[in-house]
PDB file of C-alpha atoms in Angstrom:
ATOM      1  CA  MET T  30     -19.999  36.308 -36.527  1.00 61.00           C
ATOM      2  CA  ASN T  31     -20.996  33.592 -38.944  1.00 61.00           C
ATOM      3  CA  GLN T  32     -22.570  30.236 -38.102  1.00 58.00           C
ATOM      4  CA  SER T  33     -19.266  28.347 -38.401  1.00 61.00           C
ATOM      5  CA  GLU T  34     -17.523  30.637 -35.914  1.00 57.00           C
ATOM      6  CA  LEU T  35     -20.460  30.399 -33.493  1.00 52.00           C
ATOM      7  CA  THR T  36     -20.455  26.597 -33.690  1.00 56.00           C
ATOM      8  CA  GLU T  37     -16.710  26.494 -32.983  1.00 62.00           C
ATOM      9  CA  ILE T  38     -17.117  28.722 -29.914  1.00 57.00           C
ATOM     10  CA  ILE T  39     -19.947  26.560 -28.583  1.00 55.00           C
ATOM     11  CA  GLU T  40     -17.974  23.337 -29.104  1.00 55.00           C
ATOM     12  CA  THR T  41     -14.904  24.808 -27.392  1.00 57.00           C
ATOM     13  CA  THR T  42     -17.001  25.992 -24.436  1.00 54.00           C
ATOM     14  CA  VAL T  43     -18.643  22.585 -24.053  1.00 44.00           C
ATOM     15  CA  GLU T  44     -15.237  20.857 -24.091  1.00 50.00           C
ATOM     16  CA  GLU T  45     -13.912  23.208 -21.413  1.00 52.00           C
ATOM     17  CA  VAL T  46     -16.968  22.641 -19.206  1.00 41.00           C
ATOM     18  CA  LEU T  47     -16.680  18.857 -19.558  1.00 38.00           C
ATOM     19  CA  ARG T  48     -12.954  18.970 -18.795  1.00 44.00           C
ATOM     20  CA  GLU T  49     -13.564  21.087 -15.696  1.00 45.00           C
ATOM     21  CA  HIS T  50     -16.329  18.729 -14.589  1.00 38.00           C
ATOM     22  CA  ALA T  51     -13.982  15.750 -14.921  1.00 39.00           C
ATOM     23  CA  LEU T  52     -11.313  17.506 -12.888  1.00 41.00           C
ATOM     24  CA  ASN T  53     -13.792  18.384 -10.154  1.00 39.00           C
ATOM     25  CA  ARG T  54     -15.202  14.860 -10.142  1.00 40.00           C
ATOM     26  CA  ASN T  55     -11.749  13.367  -9.668  1.00 59.00           C
ATOM     27  CA  LYS T  56     -10.487  16.030  -7.266  1.00 69.00           C
ATOM     28  CA  ASN T  57      -8.632  14.473  -4.325  1.00 90.00           C
ATOM     29  CA  GLN T  58      -9.517  10.928  -5.425  1.00 95.00           C
ATOM     30  CA  VAL T  59      -7.046   8.153  -4.692  1.00 97.00           C
ATOM     31  CA  PRO T  60      -7.162   4.498  -5.821  1.00 97.00           C
ATOM     32  CA  ILE T  61      -7.055   1.937  -3.013  1.00 97.00           C
ATOM     33  CA  ALA T  62      -5.227  -1.395  -2.974  1.00 96.00           C
ATOM     34  CA  ILE T  63      -5.560  -4.109  -0.338  1.00 96.00           C
ATOM     35  CA  SER T  64      -2.266  -5.391   1.002  1.00 95.00           C
ATOM     36  CA  ASN T  65      -2.241  -9.033   2.062  1.00 95.00           C
ATOM     37  CA  ARG T  66       0.220 -10.461   4.568  1.00 97.00           C
ATOM     38  CA  HIS T  67       3.744 -10.558   3.129  1.00 98.00           C
ATOM     39  CA  ALA T  68       7.432 -10.487   3.971  1.00 98.00           C
ATOM     40  CA  HIS T  69      10.494  -8.554   2.822  1.00 98.00           C
ATOM     41  CA  LEU T  70      13.804 -10.354   3.270  1.00 98.00           C
ATOM     42  CA  SER T  71      17.308  -9.039   3.660  1.00 98.00           C
ATOM     43  CA  ARG T  72      19.982 -10.647   1.485  1.00 98.00           C
ATOM     44  CA  ALA T  73      21.238 -12.592   4.512  1.00 97.00           C
ATOM     45  CA  GLY T  74      17.694 -13.668   5.388  1.00 98.00           C
ATOM     46  CA  LEU T  75      17.015 -14.846   1.852  1.00 98.00           C
ATOM     47  CA  GLU T  76      20.165 -16.986   1.802  1.00 98.00           C
ATOM     48  CA  ARG T  77      19.382 -18.397   5.233  1.00 98.00           C
ATOM     49  CA  LEU T  78      15.954 -19.568   4.089  1.00 98.00           C
ATOM     50  CA  PHE T  79      16.670 -20.497   0.462  1.00 98.00           C
ATOM     51  CA  GLY T  80      20.395 -21.083   0.188  1.00 97.00           C
ATOM     52  CA  LYS T  81      23.550 -19.146  -0.638  1.00 97.00           C
ATOM     53  CA  GLY T  82      23.360 -17.036  -3.785  1.00 97.00           C
ATOM     54  CA  TYR T  83      19.619 -17.553  -4.178  1.00 98.00           C
ATOM     55  CA  ALA T  84      17.669 -14.975  -6.217  1.00 97.00           C
ATOM     56  CA  LEU T  85      13.936 -14.338  -5.929  1.00 98.00           C
ATOM     57  CA  LYS T  86      11.881 -15.311  -8.969  1.00 98.00           C
ATOM     58  CA  LYS T  87       9.395 -12.665 -10.083  1.00 97.00           C
ATOM     59  CA  ALA T  88       5.750 -13.739 -10.243  1.00 98.00           C
ATOM     60  CA  LYS T  89       4.337 -10.337 -11.158  1.00 96.00           C
ATOM     61  CA  ASP T  90       5.146  -6.652 -10.950  1.00 95.00           C
ATOM     62  CA  LEU T  91       3.443  -4.585  -8.259  1.00 93.00           C
ATOM     63  CA  SER T  92       1.949  -1.137  -8.766  1.00 90.00           C
ATOM     64  CA  GLN T  93       4.957   0.603  -7.232  1.00 92.00           C
ATOM     65  CA  PRO T  94       7.777   0.794  -9.819  1.00 91.00           C
ATOM     66  CA  GLY T  95      10.577  -1.712  -9.214  1.00 93.00           C
ATOM     67  CA  GLN T  96       8.609  -3.754  -6.677  1.00 95.00           C
ATOM     68  CA  PHE T  97       7.393  -7.285  -7.390  1.00 97.00           C
ATOM     69  CA  ALA T  98       5.651 -10.264  -5.873  1.00 98.00           C
ATOM     70  CA  ALA T  99       7.955 -13.265  -5.876  1.00 98.00           C
ATOM     71  CA  GLN T 100       7.040 -16.846  -6.616  1.00 98.00           C
ATOM     72  CA  GLU T 101       8.530 -17.860  -3.277  1.00 98.00           C
ATOM     73  CA  THR T 102       6.645 -18.052   0.014  1.00 98.00           C
ATOM     74  CA  VAL T 103       7.610 -18.727   3.624  1.00 98.00           C
ATOM     75  CA  THR T 104       5.865 -19.927   6.766  1.00 98.00           C
ATOM     76  CA  VAL T 105       5.577 -17.364   9.574  1.00 98.00           C
ATOM     77  CA  ILE T 106       5.697 -19.009  12.998  1.00 98.00           C
ATOM     78  CA  GLY T 107       4.432 -17.487  16.243  1.00 97.00           C
ATOM     79  CA  PRO T 108       3.964 -18.727  19.815  1.00 96.00           C
ATOM     80  CA  LYS T 109       0.436 -19.985  19.128  1.00 97.00           C
ATOM     81  CA  GLY T 110       0.186 -20.660  15.414  1.00 97.00           C
ATOM     82  CA  LYS T 111       1.522 -20.445  11.872  1.00 98.00           C
ATOM     83  CA  LEU T 112       0.753 -18.559   8.680  1.00 98.00           C
ATOM     84  CA  ARG T 113       1.656 -20.676   5.671  1.00 98.00           C
ATOM     85  CA  ASN T 114       2.391 -19.527   2.129  1.00 98.00           C
ATOM     86  CA  VAL T 115       3.204 -15.936   3.069  1.00 98.00           C
ATOM     87  CA  ARG T 116       4.285 -14.207  -0.134  1.00 98.00           C
ATOM     88  CA  LEU T 117       7.743 -12.686  -0.441  1.00 98.00           C
ATOM     89  CA  LEU T 118       8.089  -9.288  -2.078  1.00 98.00           C
ATOM     90  CA  GLY T 119      11.204  -8.144  -3.883  1.00 97.00           C
ATOM     91  CA  PRO T 120      13.759  -6.851  -4.230  1.00 97.00           C
ATOM     92  CA  THR T 121      15.597  -7.664  -1.006  1.00 97.00           C
ATOM     93  CA  ARG T 122      15.874  -4.974   1.676  1.00 96.00           C
ATOM     94  CA  GLY T 123      18.357  -3.947   4.311  1.00 95.00           C
ATOM     95  CA  GLU T 124      16.380  -5.689   7.066  1.00 97.00           C
ATOM     96  CA  THR T 125      13.846  -8.490   7.142  1.00 98.00           C
ATOM     97  CA  GLN T 126      10.288  -7.340   7.825  1.00 97.00           C
ATOM     98  CA  VAL T 127       6.969  -9.193   8.010  1.00 98.00           C
ATOM     99  CA  GLU T 128       3.658  -7.361   7.618  1.00 98.00           C
ATOM    100  CA  VAL T 129       0.431  -8.931   8.872  1.00 98.00           C
ATOM    101  CA  SER T 130      -3.051  -7.826   9.869  1.00 97.00           C
ATOM    102  CA  LEU T 131      -4.120  -7.744  13.503  1.00 97.00           C
ATOM    103  CA  THR T 132      -6.318 -10.785  12.801  1.00 97.00           C
ATOM    104  CA  ASP T 133      -3.248 -12.641  11.530  1.00 98.00           C
ATOM    105  CA  ALA T 134      -1.337 -11.550  14.626  1.00 97.00           C
ATOM    106  CA  ARG T 135      -3.933 -13.089  16.940  1.00 97.00           C
ATOM    107  CA  LYS T 136      -3.555 -16.406  15.138  1.00 97.00           C
ATOM    108  CA  LEU T 137       0.208 -16.201  15.648  1.00 98.00           C
ATOM    109  CA  GLY T 138      -0.201 -15.236  19.303  1.00 97.00           C
ATOM    110  CA  VAL T 139       1.651 -11.915  19.081  1.00 97.00           C
ATOM    111  CA  THR T 140       0.749  -8.234  19.424  1.00 96.00           C
ATOM    112  CA  PRO T 141       2.721  -6.330  16.803  1.00 97.00           C
ATOM    113  CA  PRO T 142       2.895  -2.539  16.809  1.00 97.00           C
ATOM    114  CA  ILE T 143       1.122  -0.576  14.084  1.00 97.00           C
ATOM    115  CA  ARG T 144       4.080   0.976  12.304  1.00 95.00           C
ATOM    116  CA  ASN T 145       5.177   2.664   9.119  1.00 93.00           C
ATOM    117  CA  SER T 146       6.952   0.206   6.859  1.00 91.00           C
ATOM    118  CA  GLY T 147      10.652   0.041   7.698  1.00 91.00           C
ATOM    119  CA  ASP T 148      10.203   1.012  11.353  1.00 95.00           C
ATOM    120  CA  ILE T 149      10.817  -2.303  13.100  1.00 96.00           C
ATOM    121  CA  GLU T 150      12.617  -1.238  16.296  1.00 96.00           C
ATOM    122  CA  ASP T 151      11.040  -2.955  19.314  1.00 95.00           C
ATOM    123  CA  SER T 152       8.586  -4.769  17.036  1.00 97.00           C
ATOM    124  CA  SER T 153       7.439  -8.350  17.597  1.00 97.00           C
ATOM    125  CA  PRO T 154       9.888 -11.255  17.310  1.00 96.00           C
ATOM    126  CA  VAL T 155       9.145 -13.690  14.535  1.00 95.00           C
ATOM    127  CA  THR T 156      10.382 -16.991  13.096  1.00 98.00           C
ATOM    128  CA  LEU T 157      10.399 -17.712   9.368  1.00 98.00           C
ATOM    129  CA  GLN T 158      10.632 -21.148   7.805  1.00 98.00           C
ATOM    130  CA  GLY T 159      11.946 -21.642   4.295  1.00 98.00           C
ATOM    131  CA  PRO T 160      12.894 -24.694   2.241  1.00 98.00           C
ATOM    132  CA  ARG T 161      16.540 -24.576   3.298  1.00 97.00           C
ATOM    133  CA  GLY T 162      16.368 -23.350   6.874  1.00 96.00           C
ATOM    134  CA  GLN T 163      14.744 -21.363   9.630  1.00 97.00           C
ATOM    135  CA  LEU T 164      15.303 -17.729  10.574  1.00 98.00           C
ATOM    136  CA  LYS T 165      14.599 -16.551  14.125  1.00 97.00           C
ATOM    137  CA  LEU T 166      14.406 -12.772  14.571  1.00 96.00           C
ATOM    138  CA  ASP T 167      14.112 -10.766  17.768  1.00 96.00           C
ATOM    139  CA  LYS T 168      12.209  -8.048  15.844  1.00 97.00           C
ATOM    140  CA  GLY T 169      10.596  -7.577  12.460  1.00 97.00           C
ATOM    141  CA  LEU T 170       6.846  -8.306  12.672  1.00 98.00           C
ATOM    142  CA  ILE T 171       4.548  -5.280  12.321  1.00 98.00           C
ATOM    143  CA  CYS T 172       1.033  -4.343  11.339  1.00 97.00           C
ATOM    144  CA  ALA T 173       1.638  -1.761   8.613  1.00 96.00           C
ATOM    145  CA  ALA T 174       0.044   1.632   9.139  1.00 96.00           C
ATOM    146  CA  ARG T 175      -2.241   2.660   6.286  1.00 96.00           C
ATOM    147  CA  HIS T 176      -0.566   5.051   3.892  1.00 97.00           C
ATOM    148  CA  ILE T 177      -0.709   6.654   0.470  1.00 98.00           C
ATOM    149  CA  HIS T 178       2.107   6.444  -2.049  1.00 97.00           C
ATOM    150  CA  MET T 179       2.335   9.631  -4.100  1.00 96.00           C
ATOM    151  CA  HIS T 180       4.554  10.750  -6.932  1.00 96.00           C
ATOM    152  CA  THR T 181       5.960  14.235  -6.363  1.00 95.00           C
ATOM    153  CA  SER T 182       3.542  15.608  -8.966  1.00 95.00           C
ATOM    154  CA  ASP T 183       0.607  13.979  -7.108  1.00 95.00           C
ATOM    155  CA  ALA T 184       1.702  15.552  -3.839  1.00 95.00           C
ATOM    156  CA  GLU T 185       1.769  18.954  -5.509  1.00 94.00           C
ATOM    157  CA  ALA T 186      -1.689  18.417  -6.980  1.00 93.00           C
ATOM    158  CA  PHE T 187      -3.096  17.268  -3.622  1.00 94.00           C
ATOM    159  CA  GLY T 188      -1.333  20.065  -1.724  1.00 93.00           C
ATOM    160  CA  VAL T 189       0.446  17.714   0.675  1.00 95.00           C
ATOM    161  CA  ALA T 190       4.031  16.815   1.573  1.00 96.00           C
ATOM    162  CA  ASN T 191       5.912  13.702   2.616  1.00 96.00           C
ATOM    163  CA  GLY T 192       5.030  12.796   6.186  1.00 95.00           C
ATOM    164  CA  ASP T 193       1.692  14.622   6.245  1.00 96.00           C
ATOM    165  CA  ILE T 194      -1.278  12.913   7.866  1.00 96.00           C
ATOM    166  CA  VAL T 195      -4.633  12.981   6.064  1.00 97.00           C
ATOM    167  CA  GLN T 196      -8.122  11.532   6.184  1.00 97.00           C
ATOM    168  CA  VAL T 197      -9.506   9.317   3.421  1.00 97.00           C
ATOM    169  CA  THR T 198     -13.253   8.778   3.090  1.00 97.00           C
ATOM    170  CA  VAL T 199     -14.808   5.913   1.140  1.00 96.00           C
ATOM    171  CA  GLY T 200     -18.501   5.629   0.320  1.00 94.00           C
ATOM    172  CA  GLY T 201     -20.867   2.688   0.112  1.00 92.00           C
ATOM    173  CA  LYS T 202     -23.050   0.823   2.584  1.00 93.00           C
ATOM    174  CA  ARG T 203     -20.184   0.712   5.088  1.00 95.00           C
ATOM    175  CA  ALA T 204     -18.914   4.221   4.395  1.00 95.00           C
ATOM    176  CA  THR T 205     -15.792   4.862   6.442  1.00 96.00           C
ATOM    177  CA  THR T 206     -13.297   7.646   7.074  1.00 97.00           C
ATOM    178  CA  PHE T 207      -9.740   6.411   7.554  1.00 97.00           C
ATOM    179  CA  GLU T 208      -7.990   8.759   9.960  1.00 96.00           C
ATOM    180  CA  ASN T 209      -4.217   8.998  10.484  1.00 95.00           C
ATOM    181  CA  THR T 210      -3.277   8.084   6.918  1.00 97.00           C
ATOM    182  CA  LEU T 211       0.386   8.749   6.176  1.00 96.00           C
ATOM    183  CA  ILE T 212       1.514  10.454   2.964  1.00 97.00           C
ATOM    184  CA  ARG T 213       4.684   8.986   1.443  1.00 96.00           C
ATOM    185  CA  VAL T 214       6.149  10.952  -1.460  1.00 97.00           C
ATOM    186  CA  SER T 215       8.824   9.892  -3.938  1.00 95.00           C
ATOM    187  CA  PRO T 216       9.519  10.410  -7.639  1.00 95.00           C
ATOM    188  CA  ASN T 217       9.567   6.587  -7.766  1.00 93.00           C
ATOM    189  CA  TYR T 218       6.035   6.130  -6.422  1.00 96.00           C
ATOM    190  CA  GLN T 219       2.718   5.729  -8.178  1.00 95.00           C
ATOM    191  CA  LEU T 220      -0.464   7.124  -6.630  1.00 97.00           C
ATOM    192  CA  GLU T 221      -2.114   4.446  -4.487  1.00 97.00           C
ATOM    193  CA  MET T 222      -3.426   4.002  -0.952  1.00 97.00           C
ATOM    194  CA  HIS T 223      -2.619   0.768   0.886  1.00 97.00           C
ATOM    195  CA  VAL T 224      -4.833  -0.789   3.551  1.00 97.00           C
ATOM    196  CA  ASP T 225      -4.838  -4.314   4.942  1.00 96.00           C
ATOM    197  CA  TYR T 226      -7.665  -6.844   4.757  1.00 95.00           C
ATOM    198  CA  ASP T 227      -9.027  -5.976   8.196  1.00 97.00           C
ATOM    199  CA  GLU T 228      -9.424  -2.344   7.171  1.00 97.00           C
ATOM    200  CA  ALA T 229     -10.867  -3.237   3.767  1.00 97.00           C
ATOM    201  CA  ASN T 230     -13.448  -5.563   5.291  1.00 96.00           C
ATOM    202  CA  THR T 231     -14.458  -2.904   7.799  1.00 94.00           C
ATOM    203  CA  ALA T 232     -15.192  -0.487   4.957  1.00 96.00           C
ATOM    204  CA  GLY T 233     -16.613  -3.152   2.640  1.00 96.00           C
ATOM    205  CA  ILE T 234     -14.198  -2.314  -0.172  1.00 95.00           C
ATOM    206  CA  GLU T 235     -12.239  -4.299  -2.745  1.00 94.00           C
ATOM    207  CA  ASN T 236      -9.193  -3.591  -4.863  1.00 93.00           C
ATOM    208  CA  GLY T 237      -9.946  -0.766  -7.268  1.00 89.00           C
ATOM    209  CA  ALA T 238     -12.075   1.240  -4.835  1.00 95.00           C
ATOM    210  CA  THR T 239     -11.395   4.952  -4.525  1.00 96.00           C
ATOM    211  CA  GLY T 240     -11.297   7.309  -1.588  1.00 97.00           C
ATOM    212  CA  THR T 241     -11.462  11.073  -1.143  1.00 97.00           C
ATOM    213  CA  VAL T 242      -8.450  12.671   0.533  1.00 96.00           C
ATOM    214  CA  LYS T 243      -8.621  15.699   2.783  1.00 90.00           C
ATOM    215  CA  ARG T 244      -6.189  17.251   5.182  1.00 77.00           C
ATOM    216  CA  SER T 245      -6.937  16.142   8.729  1.00 63.00           C
ATOM    217  CA  GLY T 246      -9.341  18.610  10.291  1.00 47.00           C
ATOM    218  CA  ILE T 247      -9.539  20.692   7.101  1.00 46.00           C
ATOM    219  CA  PRO T 248     -12.528  20.179   4.773  1.00 41.00           C
ATOM    220  CA  SER T 249     -11.542  19.333   1.198  1.00 42.00           C
TER     221      SER T 249
END
């Protein structure tokens, strides 16, 4: 074996070791985003608050493909208080849903259930105020359960399936393990964990933090 061949073998080995190290370093890591209070409107709800035929105006795209933050906001009204300038997210949905933190809920004077997004049966009543009208709902206000969006390829890599419950640990001075974290899998999703501001403040994290995922009760 000449010197050139030996050098090539060494370089290839070093590259493989570095690649394996990177994979191990990033194993089971998930980016975390903080979800502020927001509302999803049905088509009927949008027209009630903004007028017939109204279309949401996109302010910026969100991390999940096809989802966006709208320029429009509404006021959320509860028995004891109001939340002004609550951002609308698009596109419209089948049912109107408002997601707040438990701190927000106390200001409103309601006790919403902690639910997976879309599960609004027997949730808290809520009133929304828009520029063209008011919408009173007998259900629709929830505190969204923390969850992780995963593409199907991510789920395969993590060894989990849609509907699984996992733990997510974050480090730092206020290191925290988030139990009961729902896995949501779709070919339309991008890998990202969502927590609300109460949860983020508890763990002392900001947007862009990462957590380590493990199956509940099973070491990673």
